[in-house]
């Protein structure tokens, strides 16, 4: 069964901490994405990557960065966590060819206190 | 700025009824329109998708209706079941690399 695995289901971090959210996919997908999900706002794109070492900003990149050193792994970094970054974070991957659906991980619920 | 607008925010339907969720988009360059289903504690999962060269796609009890001129599409769930209770997201994309999601609809199907 193909999978996108997010390393943590729940995280509690303090304001100002540097936070790493890890995502690994086993489908050899070229594209990977990070979204945050908030009630009433749906899924908002933070960053995405089409290939190793490359990254593109999504709609809400402020306060975040990403790293993709290997094809299967895409990390989201909160440089200095703030309470407004408390959210559900979803990682997804997709094939390179046009218009195939995303496969999502189960999400990481991050609380910043 | 939400590129895909989804309504209603929540929906309650009796078992056996029809659930209808609507979405509207602005960018005419979108050419792929999927619907995702999310159960509590899980990530969204692809349910059904349509491309703008057809006006309707049906898979079992789930149907997408697509109106290109109005820039609208909708999800119809026939014979709704309690197991369909979930949050549904519509989305739109170009070449799978600009997927934009609606705000979501929480569907409750009462037994």
PDB file of C-alpha atoms in Angstrom:
ATOM      1  CA  UNK A   1       0.000   0.000   0.000  1.00  0.00           C
ATOM      2  CA  UNK A   2       1.500   3.308  -1.090  1.00  0.00           C
ATOM      3  CA  UNK A   3       2.071   5.793   1.636  1.00  0.00           C
ATOM      4  CA  UNK A   4       2.932   9.271   2.686  1.00  0.00           C
ATOM      5  CA  UNK A   5       4.227   9.125   6.237  1.00  0.00           C
ATOM      6  CA  UNK A   6       4.437  12.098   8.558  1.00  0.00           C
ATOM      7  CA  UNK A   7       6.750  11.462  11.454  1.00  0.00           C
ATOM      8  CA  UNK A   8       4.576  12.855  14.243  1.00  0.00           C
ATOM      9  CA  UNK A   9       0.817  12.849  14.773  1.00  0.00           C
ATOM     10  CA  UNK A  10       0.925  15.378  17.611  1.00  0.00           C
ATOM     11  CA  UNK A  11       3.541  17.927  18.598  1.00  0.00           C
ATOM     12  CA  UNK A  12       3.615  20.557  21.322  1.00  0.00           C
ATOM     13  CA  UNK A  13       6.322  23.196  21.027  1.00  0.00           C
ATOM     14  CA  UNK A  14       7.154  26.428  22.785  1.00  0.00           C
ATOM     15  CA  UNK A  15       7.102  29.857  21.177  1.00  0.00           C
ATOM     16  CA  UNK A  16      10.447  30.613  19.573  1.00  0.00           C
ATOM     17  CA  UNK A  17      11.501  26.998  19.123  1.00  0.00           C
ATOM     18  CA  UNK A  18      12.740  25.719  15.772  1.00  0.00           C
ATOM     19  CA  UNK A  19      10.392  22.972  14.639  1.00  0.00           C
ATOM     20  CA  UNK A  20      10.958  20.269  12.028  1.00  0.00           C
ATOM     21  CA  UNK A  21       8.077  18.386  10.447  1.00  0.00           C
ATOM     22  CA  UNK A  22       9.166  15.383   8.418  1.00  0.00           C
ATOM     23  CA  UNK A  23       7.410  13.725   5.505  1.00  0.00           C
ATOM     24  CA  UNK A  24       8.454  10.600   3.596  1.00  0.00           C
ATOM     25  CA  UNK A  25       6.764   9.033   0.551  1.00  0.00           C
ATOM     26  CA  UNK A  26       7.428   5.589  -0.902  1.00  0.00           C
ATOM     27  CA  UNK A  27       5.826   6.093  -4.321  1.00  0.00           C
ATOM     28  CA  UNK A  28       8.809   7.632  -6.142  1.00  0.00           C
ATOM     29  CA  UNK A  29       6.725  10.764  -6.708  1.00  0.00           C
ATOM     30  CA  UNK A  30       8.439  13.813  -8.121  1.00  0.00           C
ATOM     31  CA  UNK A  31       6.166  16.409  -6.517  1.00  0.00           C
ATOM     32  CA  UNK A  32       5.739  17.042  -2.806  1.00  0.00           C
ATOM     33  CA  UNK A  33       3.669  19.632  -0.971  1.00  0.00           C
ATOM     34  CA  UNK A  34       3.064  21.070   2.473  1.00  0.00           C
ATOM     35  CA  UNK A  35      -0.361  22.426   3.425  1.00  0.00           C
ATOM     36  CA  UNK A  36      -1.822  23.699   6.635  1.00  0.00           C
ATOM     37  CA  UNK A  37      -5.455  23.018   7.453  1.00  0.00           C
ATOM     38  CA  UNK A  38      -7.497  25.379   9.589  1.00  0.00           C
ATOM     39  CA  UNK A  39     -11.266  25.327  10.233  1.00  0.00           C
ATOM     40  CA  UNK A  40     -13.146  27.442   7.730  1.00  0.00           C
ATOM     41  CA  UNK A  41     -10.033  28.079   5.644  1.00  0.00           C
ATOM     42  CA  UNK A  42      -9.550  24.689   4.055  1.00  0.00           C
ATOM     43  CA  UNK A  43      -6.087  23.650   2.941  1.00  0.00           C
ATOM     44  CA  UNK A  44      -3.587  26.396   2.228  1.00  0.00           C
ATOM     45  CA  UNK A  45      -0.384  25.720   0.334  1.00  0.00           C
ATOM     46  CA  UNK A  46       2.811  26.605   2.199  1.00  0.00           C
ATOM     47  CA  UNK A  47       5.592  25.249  -0.028  1.00  0.00           C
ATOM     48  CA  UNK A  48       6.018  22.692  -2.753  1.00  0.00           C
ATOM     49  CA  UNK A  49       8.835  20.957  -4.588  1.00  0.00           C
ATOM     50  CA  UNK A  50       9.037  19.400  -8.041  1.00  0.00           C
ATOM     51  CA  UNK A  51      12.457  17.855  -7.631  1.00  0.00           C
ATOM     52  CA  UNK A  52      15.290  17.271  -5.228  1.00  0.00           C
ATOM     53  CA  UNK A  53      16.920  20.476  -4.041  1.00  0.00           C
ATOM     54  CA  UNK A  54      14.213  22.677  -5.512  1.00  0.00           C
ATOM     55  CA  UNK A  55      11.380  24.463  -3.751  1.00  0.00           C
ATOM     56  CA  UNK A  56       8.661  26.944  -4.575  1.00  0.00           C
ATOM     57  CA  UNK A  57       6.662  29.219  -2.308  1.00  0.00           C
ATOM     58  CA  UNK A  58       2.963  28.606  -2.014  1.00  0.00           C
ATOM     59  CA  UNK A  59       0.320  31.014  -0.786  1.00  0.00           C
ATOM     60  CA  UNK A  60       1.457  31.349   2.841  1.00  0.00           C
ATOM     61  CA  UNK A  61       5.243  30.758   3.074  1.00  0.00           C
ATOM     62  CA  UNK A  62       5.975  33.400   5.714  1.00  0.00           C
ATOM     63  CA  UNK A  63       7.563  31.919   8.813  1.00  0.00           C
ATOM     64  CA  UNK A  64       8.296  28.599   7.106  1.00  0.00           C
ATOM     65  CA  UNK A  65      11.083  27.047   5.098  1.00  0.00           C
ATOM     66  CA  UNK A  66      11.541  23.615   3.517  1.00  0.00           C
ATOM     67  CA  UNK A  67      14.252  21.155   2.652  1.00  0.00           C
ATOM     68  CA  UNK A  68      14.324  18.398   0.059  1.00  0.00           C
ATOM     69  CA  UNK A  69      17.689  16.644   0.071  1.00  0.00           C
ATOM     70  CA  UNK A  70      16.291  13.310  -1.145  1.00  0.00           C
ATOM     71  CA  UNK A  71      13.435  12.582  -3.520  1.00  0.00           C
ATOM     72  CA  UNK A  72      11.375  10.743  -0.933  1.00  0.00           C
ATOM     73  CA  UNK A  73      11.733  13.227   1.924  1.00  0.00           C
ATOM     74  CA  UNK A  74      10.332  16.738   2.256  1.00  0.00           C
ATOM     75  CA  UNK A  75      10.779  18.628   5.517  1.00  0.00           C
ATOM     76  CA  UNK A  76       8.894  21.677   6.731  1.00  0.00           C
ATOM     77  CA  UNK A  77      10.776  23.973   9.101  1.00  0.00           C
ATOM     78  CA  UNK A  78       9.294  26.575  11.406  1.00  0.00           C
ATOM     79  CA  UNK A  79      12.269  28.818  12.048  1.00  0.00           C
ATOM     80  CA  UNK A  80      10.824  30.382  15.214  1.00  0.00           C
ATOM     81  CA  UNK A  81       7.464  28.903  16.142  1.00  0.00           C
ATOM     82  CA  UNK A  82       4.642  31.277  16.993  1.00  0.00           C
ATOM     83  CA  UNK A  83       1.177  30.644  18.418  1.00  0.00           C
ATOM     84  CA  UNK A  84      -0.458  31.532  15.085  1.00  0.00           C
ATOM     85  CA  UNK A  85       1.294  28.526  13.586  1.00  0.00           C
ATOM     86  CA  UNK A  86      -0.786  26.199  15.712  1.00  0.00           C
ATOM     87  CA  UNK A  87      -2.515  24.100  13.071  1.00  0.00           C
ATOM     88  CA  UNK A  88      -2.851  20.762  11.325  1.00  0.00           C
ATOM     89  CA  UNK A  89      -0.045  20.273   8.809  1.00  0.00           C
ATOM     90  CA  UNK A  90      -0.549  17.962   5.854  1.00  0.00           C
ATOM     91  CA  UNK A  91       2.091  16.636   3.513  1.00  0.00           C
ATOM     92  CA  UNK A  92       1.159  15.356   0.046  1.00  0.00           C
ATOM     93  CA  UNK A  93       2.897  13.930  -2.997  1.00  0.00           C
ATOM     94  CA  UNK A  94       1.978  13.435  -6.654  1.00  0.00           C
ATOM     95  CA  UNK A  95       3.380  12.151  -9.913  1.00  0.00           C
ATOM     96  CA  UNK A  96       5.095  14.482 -12.329  1.00  0.00           C
ATOM     97  CA  UNK A  97       2.665  13.987 -15.179  1.00  0.00           C
ATOM     98  CA  UNK A  98      -0.152  16.429 -15.404  1.00  0.00           C
ATOM     99  CA  UNK A  99      -3.168  16.287 -13.216  1.00  0.00           C
ATOM    100  CA  UNK A 100      -3.051  13.288 -11.015  1.00  0.00           C
ATOM    101  CA  UNK A 101      -4.482  13.398  -7.543  1.00  0.00           C
ATOM    102  CA  UNK A 102      -2.426  13.950  -4.484  1.00  0.00           C
ATOM    103  CA  UNK A 103      -1.715  11.331  -1.843  1.00  0.00           C
ATOM    104  CA  UNK A 104      -1.838  12.862   1.613  1.00  0.00           C
ATOM    105  CA  UNK A 105      -0.272  11.859   4.880  1.00  0.00           C
ATOM    106  CA  UNK A 106      -2.368  11.633   8.040  1.00  0.00           C
ATOM    107  CA  UNK A 107      -1.234  15.010   9.255  1.00  0.00           C
ATOM    108  CA  UNK A 108       0.666  16.484  12.177  1.00  0.00           C
ATOM    109  CA  UNK A 109      -1.297  18.516  14.683  1.00  0.00           C
ATOM    110  CA  UNK A 110       1.094  21.138  15.985  1.00  0.00           C
ATOM    111  CA  UNK A 111       0.342  23.200  19.067  1.00  0.00           C
ATOM    112  CA  UNK A 112       2.606  26.131  19.870  1.00  0.00           C
ATOM    113  CA  UNK A 113       2.325  27.354  23.450  1.00  0.00           C
TER     114      UNK A 113
ATOM    115  CA  UNK B   1      -7.848  35.350  -1.782  1.00  0.00           C
ATOM    116  CA  UNK B   2      -9.644  32.067  -2.175  1.00  0.00           C
ATOM    117  CA  UNK B   3      -9.457  30.799  -5.726  1.00  0.00           C
ATOM    118  CA  UNK B   4     -11.998  28.060  -5.097  1.00  0.00           C
ATOM    119  CA  UNK B   5     -15.170  28.884  -3.168  1.00  0.00           C
ATOM    120  CA  UNK B   6     -17.090  26.023  -1.603  1.00  0.00           C
ATOM    121  CA  UNK B   7     -20.543  25.864  -0.075  1.00  0.00           C
ATOM    122  CA  UNK B   8     -22.178  25.012   2.202  1.00  0.00           C
ATOM    123  CA  UNK B   9     -19.824  24.981   5.147  1.00  0.00           C
ATOM    124  CA  UNK B  10     -21.837  22.207   6.778  1.00  0.00           C
ATOM    125  CA  UNK B  11     -24.606  19.923   5.610  1.00  0.00           C
ATOM    126  CA  UNK B  12     -26.946  17.541   7.384  1.00  0.00           C
ATOM    127  CA  UNK B  13     -28.758  14.930   5.321  1.00  0.00           C
ATOM    128  CA  UNK B  14     -30.996  12.027   6.224  1.00  0.00           C
ATOM    129  CA  UNK B  15     -29.896   8.516   5.341  1.00  0.00           C
ATOM    130  CA  UNK B  16     -30.943   7.733   1.788  1.00  0.00           C
ATOM    131  CA  UNK B  17     -31.069  11.392   0.770  1.00  0.00           C
ATOM    132  CA  UNK B  18     -28.967  13.280  -1.760  1.00  0.00           C
ATOM    133  CA  UNK B  19     -26.028  15.382  -0.571  1.00  0.00           C
ATOM    134  CA  UNK B  20     -24.996  18.261  -2.825  1.00  0.00           C
ATOM    135  CA  UNK B  21     -21.860  20.348  -2.376  1.00  0.00           C
ATOM    136  CA  UNK B  22     -21.039  23.216  -4.692  1.00  0.00           C
ATOM    137  CA  UNK B  23     -17.818  24.869  -5.777  1.00  0.00           C
ATOM    138  CA  UNK B  24     -16.944  27.834  -7.950  1.00  0.00           C
ATOM    139  CA  UNK B  25     -13.569  28.788  -9.343  1.00  0.00           C
ATOM    140  CA  UNK B  26     -12.115  31.902 -10.910  1.00  0.00           C
ATOM    141  CA  UNK B  27      -9.041  30.856 -12.866  1.00  0.00           C
ATOM    142  CA  UNK B  28     -10.015  29.572 -16.306  1.00  0.00           C
ATOM    143  CA  UNK B  29      -6.586  27.939 -16.614  1.00  0.00           C
ATOM    144  CA  UNK B  30      -7.613  25.263 -14.107  1.00  0.00           C
ATOM    145  CA  UNK B  31      -8.028  21.978 -15.925  1.00  0.00           C
ATOM    146  CA  UNK B  32      -8.393  19.345 -13.237  1.00  0.00           C
ATOM    147  CA  UNK B  33     -11.117  19.304 -10.602  1.00  0.00           C
ATOM    148  CA  UNK B  34     -10.877  16.665  -7.867  1.00  0.00           C
ATOM    149  CA  UNK B  35     -12.927  16.060  -4.770  1.00  0.00           C
ATOM    150  CA  UNK B  36     -11.322  14.805  -1.581  1.00  0.00           C
ATOM    151  CA  UNK B  37     -12.922  13.061   1.379  1.00  0.00           C
ATOM    152  CA  UNK B  38     -11.447  13.398   4.855  1.00  0.00           C
ATOM    153  CA  UNK B  39     -12.385  11.376   7.919  1.00  0.00           C
ATOM    154  CA  UNK B  40     -11.397  12.569  11.410  1.00  0.00           C
ATOM    155  CA  UNK B  41      -7.753  11.882  12.169  1.00  0.00           C
ATOM    156  CA  UNK B  42      -6.927  11.105   8.551  1.00  0.00           C
ATOM    157  CA  UNK B  43      -5.530  13.021   5.641  1.00  0.00           C
ATOM    158  CA  UNK B  44      -7.786  13.833   2.673  1.00  0.00           C
ATOM    159  CA  UNK B  45      -8.189  11.027   0.142  1.00  0.00           C
ATOM    160  CA  UNK B  46      -9.016  11.439  -3.526  1.00  0.00           C
ATOM    161  CA  UNK B  47     -12.658  10.547  -4.109  1.00  0.00           C
ATOM    162  CA  UNK B  48     -13.427  11.457  -7.722  1.00  0.00           C
ATOM    163  CA  UNK B  49     -12.097  13.914 -10.287  1.00  0.00           C
ATOM    164  CA  UNK B  50     -13.161  15.483 -13.564  1.00  0.00           C
ATOM    165  CA  UNK B  51     -11.556  17.316 -16.448  1.00  0.00           C
ATOM    166  CA  UNK B  52     -13.334  20.197 -18.204  1.00  0.00           C
ATOM    167  CA  UNK B  53     -13.907  18.317 -21.448  1.00  0.00           C
ATOM    168  CA  UNK B  54     -16.827  16.442 -19.885  1.00  0.00           C
ATOM    169  CA  UNK B  55     -19.901  17.737 -18.060  1.00  0.00           C
ATOM    170  CA  UNK B  56     -20.460  14.820 -15.723  1.00  0.00           C
ATOM    171  CA  UNK B  57     -18.590  11.925 -14.189  1.00  0.00           C
ATOM    172  CA  UNK B  58     -20.133   9.190 -12.100  1.00  0.00           C
ATOM    173  CA  UNK B  59     -18.466   6.629  -9.850  1.00  0.00           C
ATOM    174  CA  UNK B  60     -20.907   4.549  -7.877  1.00  0.00           C
ATOM    175  CA  UNK B  61     -23.018   6.850  -5.707  1.00  0.00           C
ATOM    176  CA  UNK B  62     -20.744   9.845  -6.344  1.00  0.00           C
ATOM    177  CA  UNK B  63     -21.247  12.179  -9.306  1.00  0.00           C
ATOM    178  CA  UNK B  64     -19.433  15.351 -10.322  1.00  0.00           C
ATOM    179  CA  UNK B  65     -21.386  17.837 -12.432  1.00  0.00           C
ATOM    180  CA  UNK B  66     -19.277  20.414 -14.239  1.00  0.00           C
ATOM    181  CA  UNK B  67     -20.415  23.681 -15.821  1.00  0.00           C
ATOM    182  CA  UNK B  68     -17.488  25.241 -17.647  1.00  0.00           C
ATOM    183  CA  UNK B  69     -19.280  28.416 -18.733  1.00  0.00           C
ATOM    184  CA  UNK B  70     -20.407  29.158 -15.183  1.00  0.00           C
ATOM    185  CA  UNK B  71     -17.067  28.048 -13.711  1.00  0.00           C
ATOM    186  CA  UNK B  72     -18.871  25.831 -11.250  1.00  0.00           C
ATOM    187  CA  UNK B  73     -18.799  22.184 -10.301  1.00  0.00           C
ATOM    188  CA  UNK B  74     -20.622  20.143  -7.735  1.00  0.00           C
ATOM    189  CA  UNK B  75     -20.505  16.811  -5.948  1.00  0.00           C
ATOM    190  CA  UNK B  76     -23.678  14.774  -5.620  1.00  0.00           C
ATOM    191  CA  UNK B  77     -23.824  11.841  -3.223  1.00  0.00           C
ATOM    192  CA  UNK B  78     -26.824   9.663  -3.953  1.00  0.00           C
ATOM    193  CA  UNK B  79     -28.407   7.423  -1.308  1.00  0.00           C
ATOM    194  CA  UNK B  80     -26.249   9.070   1.369  1.00  0.00           C
ATOM    195  CA  UNK B  81     -25.130   6.743   4.171  1.00  0.00           C
ATOM    196  CA  UNK B  82     -23.881   7.443   7.721  1.00  0.00           C
ATOM    197  CA  UNK B  83     -20.479   6.164   6.574  1.00  0.00           C
ATOM    198  CA  UNK B  84     -20.329   9.092   4.153  1.00  0.00           C
ATOM    199  CA  UNK B  85     -20.146  11.488   7.110  1.00  0.00           C
ATOM    200  CA  UNK B  86     -16.853  13.290   6.574  1.00  0.00           C
ATOM    201  CA  UNK B  87     -15.403  16.580   5.429  1.00  0.00           C
ATOM    202  CA  UNK B  88     -15.357  17.071   1.670  1.00  0.00           C
ATOM    203  CA  UNK B  89     -12.998  19.382  -0.178  1.00  0.00           C
ATOM    204  CA  UNK B  90     -13.236  20.471  -3.766  1.00  0.00           C
ATOM    205  CA  UNK B  91     -10.055  21.514  -5.521  1.00  0.00           C
ATOM    206  CA  UNK B  92      -8.789  22.839  -8.818  1.00  0.00           C
ATOM    207  CA  UNK B  93      -5.375  22.682 -10.402  1.00  0.00           C
ATOM    208  CA  UNK B  94      -3.228  23.225 -13.438  1.00  0.00           C
ATOM    209  CA  UNK B  95      -0.825  20.389 -14.233  1.00  0.00           C
ATOM    210  CA  UNK B  96      -1.064  19.045 -10.669  1.00  0.00           C
ATOM    211  CA  UNK B  97       1.286  21.682  -9.373  1.00  0.00           C
ATOM    212  CA  UNK B  98      -1.085  24.473  -8.395  1.00  0.00           C
ATOM    213  CA  UNK B  99      -3.819  22.619  -6.526  1.00  0.00           C
ATOM    214  CA  UNK B 100      -6.099  25.030  -4.715  1.00  0.00           C
ATOM    215  CA  UNK B 101      -8.662  23.777  -2.246  1.00  0.00           C
ATOM    216  CA  UNK B 102     -12.048  24.981  -1.134  1.00  0.00           C
ATOM    217  CA  UNK B 103     -12.733  25.641   2.543  1.00  0.00           C
ATOM    218  CA  UNK B 104     -14.421  22.270   3.049  1.00  0.00           C
ATOM    219  CA  UNK B 105     -17.916  20.993   3.820  1.00  0.00           C
ATOM    220  CA  UNK B 106     -18.638  18.946   6.892  1.00  0.00           C
ATOM    221  CA  UNK B 107     -21.287  16.389   5.915  1.00  0.00           C
ATOM    222  CA  UNK B 108     -23.349  14.589   8.538  1.00  0.00           C
ATOM    223  CA  UNK B 109     -25.668  11.827   7.407  1.00  0.00           C
ATOM    224  CA  UNK B 110     -28.255  11.015  10.066  1.00  0.00           C
ATOM    225  CA  UNK B 111     -29.476   7.411  10.366  1.00  0.00           C
TER     226      UNK B 111
END
